[in-house]
Every structure is written in C-alpha cells, then in structure tokens.
Short mmCIF file of C-alpha atoms in Angstrom, two decimals:
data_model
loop_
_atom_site.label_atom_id
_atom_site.label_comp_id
_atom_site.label_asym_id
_atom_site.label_seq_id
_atom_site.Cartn_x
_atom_site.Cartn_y
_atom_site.Cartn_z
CA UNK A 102 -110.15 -29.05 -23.91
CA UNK A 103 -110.15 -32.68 -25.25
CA UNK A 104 -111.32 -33.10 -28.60
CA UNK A 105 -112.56 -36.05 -30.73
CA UNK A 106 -112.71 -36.33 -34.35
CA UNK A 107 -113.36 -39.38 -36.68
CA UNK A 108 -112.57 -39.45 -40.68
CA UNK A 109 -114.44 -39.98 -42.38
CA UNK A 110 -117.76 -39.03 -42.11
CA UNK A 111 -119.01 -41.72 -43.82
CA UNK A 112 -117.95 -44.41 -45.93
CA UNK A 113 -119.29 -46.95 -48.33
CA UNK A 114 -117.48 -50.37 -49.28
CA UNK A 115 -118.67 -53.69 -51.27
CA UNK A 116 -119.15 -56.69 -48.78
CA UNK A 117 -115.88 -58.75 -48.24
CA UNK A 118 -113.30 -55.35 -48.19
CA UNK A 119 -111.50 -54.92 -44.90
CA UNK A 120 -112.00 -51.26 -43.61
CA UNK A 121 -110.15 -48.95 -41.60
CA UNK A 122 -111.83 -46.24 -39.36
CA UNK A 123 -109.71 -42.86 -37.77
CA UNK A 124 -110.29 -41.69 -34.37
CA UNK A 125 -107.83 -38.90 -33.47
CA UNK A 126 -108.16 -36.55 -29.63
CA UNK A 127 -106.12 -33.89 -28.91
CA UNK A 128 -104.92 -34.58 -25.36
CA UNK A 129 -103.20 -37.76 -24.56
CA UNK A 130 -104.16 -37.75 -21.05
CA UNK A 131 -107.29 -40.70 -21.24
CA UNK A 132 -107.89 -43.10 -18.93
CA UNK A 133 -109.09 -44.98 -21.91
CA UNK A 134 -110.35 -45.06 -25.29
CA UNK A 135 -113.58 -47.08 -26.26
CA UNK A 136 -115.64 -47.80 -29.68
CA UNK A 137 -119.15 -48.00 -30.67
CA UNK A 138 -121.92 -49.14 -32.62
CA UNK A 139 -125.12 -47.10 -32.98
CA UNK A 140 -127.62 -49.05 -35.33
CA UNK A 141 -130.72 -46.13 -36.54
CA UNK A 142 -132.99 -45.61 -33.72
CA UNK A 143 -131.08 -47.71 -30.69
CA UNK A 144 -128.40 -47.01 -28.26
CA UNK A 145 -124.79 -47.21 -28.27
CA UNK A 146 -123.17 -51.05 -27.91
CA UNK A 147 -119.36 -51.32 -26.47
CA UNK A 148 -117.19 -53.11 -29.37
CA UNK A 149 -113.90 -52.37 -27.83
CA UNK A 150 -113.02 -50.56 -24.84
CA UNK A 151 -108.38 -50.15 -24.95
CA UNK A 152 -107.03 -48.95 -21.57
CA UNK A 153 -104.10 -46.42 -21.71
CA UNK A 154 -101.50 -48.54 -21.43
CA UNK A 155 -102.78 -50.76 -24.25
CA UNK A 156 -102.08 -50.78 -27.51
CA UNK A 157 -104.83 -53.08 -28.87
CA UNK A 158 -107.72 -55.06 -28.21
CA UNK A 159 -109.28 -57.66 -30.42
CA UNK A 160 -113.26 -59.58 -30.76
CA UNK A 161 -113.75 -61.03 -33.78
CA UNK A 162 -113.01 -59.48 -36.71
CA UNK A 163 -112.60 -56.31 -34.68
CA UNK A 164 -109.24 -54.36 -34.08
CA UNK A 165 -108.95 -51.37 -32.41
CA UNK A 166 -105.52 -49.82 -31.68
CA UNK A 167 -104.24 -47.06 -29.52
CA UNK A 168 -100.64 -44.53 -30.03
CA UNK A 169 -101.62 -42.39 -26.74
CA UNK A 170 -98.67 -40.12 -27.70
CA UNK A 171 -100.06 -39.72 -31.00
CA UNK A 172 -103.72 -39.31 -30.36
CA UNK A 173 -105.01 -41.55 -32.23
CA UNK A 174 -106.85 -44.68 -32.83
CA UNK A 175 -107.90 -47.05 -35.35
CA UNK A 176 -110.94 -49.88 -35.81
CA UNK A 177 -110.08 -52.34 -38.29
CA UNK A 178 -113.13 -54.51 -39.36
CA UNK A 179 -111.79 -57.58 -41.76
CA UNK A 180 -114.10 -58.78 -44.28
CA UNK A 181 -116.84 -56.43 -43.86
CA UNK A 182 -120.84 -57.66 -44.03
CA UNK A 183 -123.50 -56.42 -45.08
CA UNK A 184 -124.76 -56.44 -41.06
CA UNK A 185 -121.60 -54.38 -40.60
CA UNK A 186 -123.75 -51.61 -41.78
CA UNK A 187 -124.04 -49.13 -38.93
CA UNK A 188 -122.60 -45.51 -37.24
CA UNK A 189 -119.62 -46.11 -35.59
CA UNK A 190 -118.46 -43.46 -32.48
CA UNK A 191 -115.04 -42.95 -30.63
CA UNK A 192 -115.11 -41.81 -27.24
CA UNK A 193 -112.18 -41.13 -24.61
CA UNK A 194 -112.14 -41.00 -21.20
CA UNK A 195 -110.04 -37.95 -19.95
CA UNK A 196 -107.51 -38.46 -17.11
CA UNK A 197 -108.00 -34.92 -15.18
CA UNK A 198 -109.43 -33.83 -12.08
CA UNK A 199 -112.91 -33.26 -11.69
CA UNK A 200 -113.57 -35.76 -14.32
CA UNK A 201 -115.81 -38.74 -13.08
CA UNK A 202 -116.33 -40.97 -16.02
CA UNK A 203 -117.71 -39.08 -18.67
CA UNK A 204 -116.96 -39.84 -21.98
CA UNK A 205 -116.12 -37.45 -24.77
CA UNK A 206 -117.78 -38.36 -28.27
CA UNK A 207 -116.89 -38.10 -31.73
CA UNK A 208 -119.32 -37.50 -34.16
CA UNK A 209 -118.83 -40.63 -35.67
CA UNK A 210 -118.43 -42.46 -39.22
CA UNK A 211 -121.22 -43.71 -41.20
CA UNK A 212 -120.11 -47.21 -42.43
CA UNK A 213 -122.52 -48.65 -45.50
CA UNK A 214 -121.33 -52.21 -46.75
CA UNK A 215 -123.38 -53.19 -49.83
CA UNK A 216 -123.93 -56.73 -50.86
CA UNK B 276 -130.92 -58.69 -17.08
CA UNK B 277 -132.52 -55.78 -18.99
CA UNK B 278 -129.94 -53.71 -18.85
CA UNK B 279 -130.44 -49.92 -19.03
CA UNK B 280 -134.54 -48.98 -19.79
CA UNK B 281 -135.64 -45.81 -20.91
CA UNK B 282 -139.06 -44.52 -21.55
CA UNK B 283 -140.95 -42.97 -23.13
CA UNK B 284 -139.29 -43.89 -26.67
CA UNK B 285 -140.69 -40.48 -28.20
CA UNK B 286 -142.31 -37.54 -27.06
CA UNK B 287 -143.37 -34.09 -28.67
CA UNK B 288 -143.62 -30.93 -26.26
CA UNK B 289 -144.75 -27.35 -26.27
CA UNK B 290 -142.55 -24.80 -25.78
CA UNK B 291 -142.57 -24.35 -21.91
CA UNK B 292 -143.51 -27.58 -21.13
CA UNK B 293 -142.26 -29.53 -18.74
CA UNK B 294 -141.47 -33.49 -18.71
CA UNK B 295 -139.60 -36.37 -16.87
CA UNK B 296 -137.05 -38.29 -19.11
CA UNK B 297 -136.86 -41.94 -16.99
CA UNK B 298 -134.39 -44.19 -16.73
CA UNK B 299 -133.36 -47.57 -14.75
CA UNK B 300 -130.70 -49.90 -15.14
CA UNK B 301 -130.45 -53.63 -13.39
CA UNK B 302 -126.85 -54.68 -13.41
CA UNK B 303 -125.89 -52.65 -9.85
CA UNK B 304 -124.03 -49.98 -11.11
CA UNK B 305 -122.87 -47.06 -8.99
CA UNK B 306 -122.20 -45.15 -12.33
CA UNK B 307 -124.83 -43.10 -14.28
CA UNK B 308 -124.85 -40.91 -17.26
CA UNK B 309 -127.53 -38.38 -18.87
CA UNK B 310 -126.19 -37.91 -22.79
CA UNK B 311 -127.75 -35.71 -25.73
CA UNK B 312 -127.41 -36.45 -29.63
CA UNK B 313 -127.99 -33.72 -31.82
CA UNK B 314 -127.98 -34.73 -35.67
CA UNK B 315 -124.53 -35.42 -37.12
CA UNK B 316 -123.11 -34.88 -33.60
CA UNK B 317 -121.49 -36.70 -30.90
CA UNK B 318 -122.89 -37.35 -27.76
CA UNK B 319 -122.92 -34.70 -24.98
CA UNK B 320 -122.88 -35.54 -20.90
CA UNK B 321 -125.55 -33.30 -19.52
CA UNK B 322 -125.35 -34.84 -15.59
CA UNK B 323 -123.47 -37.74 -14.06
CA UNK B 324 -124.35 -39.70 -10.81
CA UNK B 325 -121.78 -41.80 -9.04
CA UNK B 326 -124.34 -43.13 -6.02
CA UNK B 327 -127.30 -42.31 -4.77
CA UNK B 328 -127.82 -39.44 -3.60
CA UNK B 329 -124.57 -37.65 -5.49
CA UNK B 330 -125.04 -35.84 -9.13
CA UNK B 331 -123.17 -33.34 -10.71
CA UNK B 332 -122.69 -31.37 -13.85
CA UNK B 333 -121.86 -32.63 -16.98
CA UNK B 334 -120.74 -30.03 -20.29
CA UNK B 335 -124.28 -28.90 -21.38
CA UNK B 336 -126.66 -29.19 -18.09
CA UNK B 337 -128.77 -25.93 -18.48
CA UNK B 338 -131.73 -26.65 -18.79
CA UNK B 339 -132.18 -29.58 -17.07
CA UNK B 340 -132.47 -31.24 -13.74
CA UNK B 341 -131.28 -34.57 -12.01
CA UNK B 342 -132.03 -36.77 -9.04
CA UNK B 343 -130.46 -39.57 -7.79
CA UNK B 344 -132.67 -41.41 -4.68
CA UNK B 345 -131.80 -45.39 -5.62
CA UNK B 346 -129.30 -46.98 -6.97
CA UNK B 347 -131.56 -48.12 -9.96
CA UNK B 348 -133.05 -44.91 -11.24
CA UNK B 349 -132.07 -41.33 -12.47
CA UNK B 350 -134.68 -39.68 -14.21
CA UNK B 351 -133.81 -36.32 -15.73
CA UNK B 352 -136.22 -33.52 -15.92
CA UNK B 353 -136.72 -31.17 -18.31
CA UNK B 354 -138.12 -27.61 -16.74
CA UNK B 355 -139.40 -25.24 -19.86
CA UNK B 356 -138.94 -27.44 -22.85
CA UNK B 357 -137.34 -24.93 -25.79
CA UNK B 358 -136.97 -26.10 -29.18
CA UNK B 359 -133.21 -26.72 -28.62
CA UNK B 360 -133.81 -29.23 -26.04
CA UNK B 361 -135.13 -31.25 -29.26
CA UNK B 362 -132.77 -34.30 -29.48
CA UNK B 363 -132.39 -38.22 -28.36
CA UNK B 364 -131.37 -38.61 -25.05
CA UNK B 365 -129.35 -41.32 -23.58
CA UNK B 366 -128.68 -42.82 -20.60
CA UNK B 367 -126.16 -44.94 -20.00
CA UNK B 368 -124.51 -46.94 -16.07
CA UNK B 369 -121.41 -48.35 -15.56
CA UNK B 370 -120.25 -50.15 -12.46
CA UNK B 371 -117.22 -47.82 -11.55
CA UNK B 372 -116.00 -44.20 -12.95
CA UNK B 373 -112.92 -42.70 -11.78
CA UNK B 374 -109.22 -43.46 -11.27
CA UNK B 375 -108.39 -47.10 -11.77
CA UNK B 376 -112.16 -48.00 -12.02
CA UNK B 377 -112.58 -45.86 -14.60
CA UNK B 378 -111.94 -48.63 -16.62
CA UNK B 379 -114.74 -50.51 -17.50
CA UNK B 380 -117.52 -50.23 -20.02
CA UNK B 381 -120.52 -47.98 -20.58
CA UNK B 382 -123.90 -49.21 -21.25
CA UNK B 383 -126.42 -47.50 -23.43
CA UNK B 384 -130.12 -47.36 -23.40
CA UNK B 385 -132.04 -47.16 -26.69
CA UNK B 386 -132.86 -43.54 -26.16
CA UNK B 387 -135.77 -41.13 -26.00
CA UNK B 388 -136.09 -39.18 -28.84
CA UNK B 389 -137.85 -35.56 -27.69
CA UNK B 390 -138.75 -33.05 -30.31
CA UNK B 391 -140.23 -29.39 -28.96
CA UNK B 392 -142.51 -27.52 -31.17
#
C-alpha cells in the first residue's frame, strides 16, 4: 500500500532563508508526483506537478525534484516571504490497476516565515 | 472561469441527519474527486467519477453516496451523519485520470467544512 510522509511537520524560518521540504512514498510505481499549497480555510492550489520520468520542475522560486527509485521528493523555496506562510502537501499518483486518478496525500508541513 | 464551486462553506448536523455536499466545476473536465481532511491529516478519496454517469469507490466511501448525471456536477450525499463524518470536504476535477492522461493537474475547491454533533 503506497504511503506518503512529509518531514517535518512543521517548520519556522526568518524571511529571506531558502527552505527545503521532504516528501518520501514507499512504492516507486507513480504516474506522478505533485505539490501543494493549502492557505487556512481554502482549497488545495497545484505548485508543481513532476511526471515519472522527470526529475524536476521549476516556477519561480519553486523547485521540486523527483529520485523515483528512491522515493522521494523535495520542494525547494529560495528566499522565503513572509506570504510563503502556508501548509504545504505531497501527493502521488500510483501506477496500478484499478487506480483512476486518485491521489494519495501526505499530511503535510506547516511552513511559518516570520518577517 | 470559476473553477471548482462548493457549497455550503459550513454546516453543523445531528447525528442521523442527512445532507447533500454540492459541487460543480466549469473547465470541462471528465475527472472528479470527493476528498476528506481530518485535522493534522492528509487528504482521503472517498468516490471518483471519470464521466457522467460512471463513479466508483475511493479508500474511505462508507458512509457516503455519489452521483454523477452531467458533466458539471457531483454532489455527494451524506446518509446518517455520525460524528466521524465531521471534517472539510473537498472536491476537486481534472480533465483526464488514467494511463498517459493521468498526467495533468488537480483542481481544488475551497471546501465544506461539516461538523456532526
């Protein structure tokens, strides 16, 4: 059974440090790995979505790589901001039959930047 | 576009209860998604929908209930409420969902947040 699990739990830096988030899921076999922001009360936005065969994908002064093999994945977030402040989740998409989209979920890391 | 829509944004049941969760998206997609949040947690499928007409089970669907008659809406229903059905629901469309579609992004309502007493 795939499993998803982010360290750390939460995490709180001074504005201007970059930042590295851990994603790690137990089988490799993902269609593709994706990561999100959840602000308090709202829904999920897309940063980065990496395909399997990817090993990184880049907006901004987001970074998110994939090691398939490994299981694991990383968002890098250069010179965090204040607005940076948010709950960030990994999800895969598993590559099995029977599966039709669905997206397993970490639980997610906490990310506080203070002015 | 609006996107994905849910409503209502909040809602407090009774034990045994019964409500409709509703949800519409605007961007054509064949894909829909019915997630839970539980504090601290990740988010859980409950049903998926890959047309109209065509649901199926996600990992925790007791409980609930799906339909699927447009290609626009896919309300879930709640039969019984019980006080571990309190959590914020999401739903969420995407324009494809397996094999080599199964690439492309999800997109995320703001959630209804449903507490049973």
């Amino acid at each position: 059974k795939q499993e998803v699990t982010q360290i750390p739990a939460a995490l709180s830096v001074p504005e201007g440090e970059n930042l590295v988030l851990n994603c790690s899921f137990t089988d490799s076999a993902i269609y593709n790995l994706q990561w999100f922001r959840q602000d308090p009360g709202k829904g999920l936005t897309s940063l980065l979505l990496i395909q399997s065969s990817q090993r990184e994908q880049t907006s901004g002064r987001l970074n998110a790589s994939l090691d398939k093999s490994s299981g694991r994945s990383t968002l890098y977030i250069a010179a965090s901001q204040p607005g940076d402040s948010a709950t960030y989740l990994c999800a895969v998409r598993p590559n099995y039959g029977g599966s039709q989209g669905n997206l397993i979920f970490g639980k997610g890391t906490k990310l506080s930047v203070k002015p | 576009n609006a996107g994905v829509t849910q409503t209502p944004k909040f809602r407090i049941l009774k034990i045994g209860q019964s409500m409709t969760l509703q949800c519409t998206q605007d961007m054509n997609h064949n894909y829909m998604y019915w997630y839970r949040q539980d504090p601290g947690m990740g988010l859980k499928l409950i049903y998926y929908s890959v047309g109209a007409g065509i649901t199926d089970k996600g990992e925790v669907p007791n409980g609930y209930n799906v339909s699927r008659s447009t290609t626009e809406d896919f309300p879930l229903r709640l039969e019984l409420a019980a006080p571990s059905q309190t959590s914020v629901y999401f739903c969420a469309s995407s324009y494809g969902g397996a094999g080599l579609a199964a690439t492309d992004t999800q997109y995320f309502g703001p959630g209804t947040r449903l507490t049973v007493l």
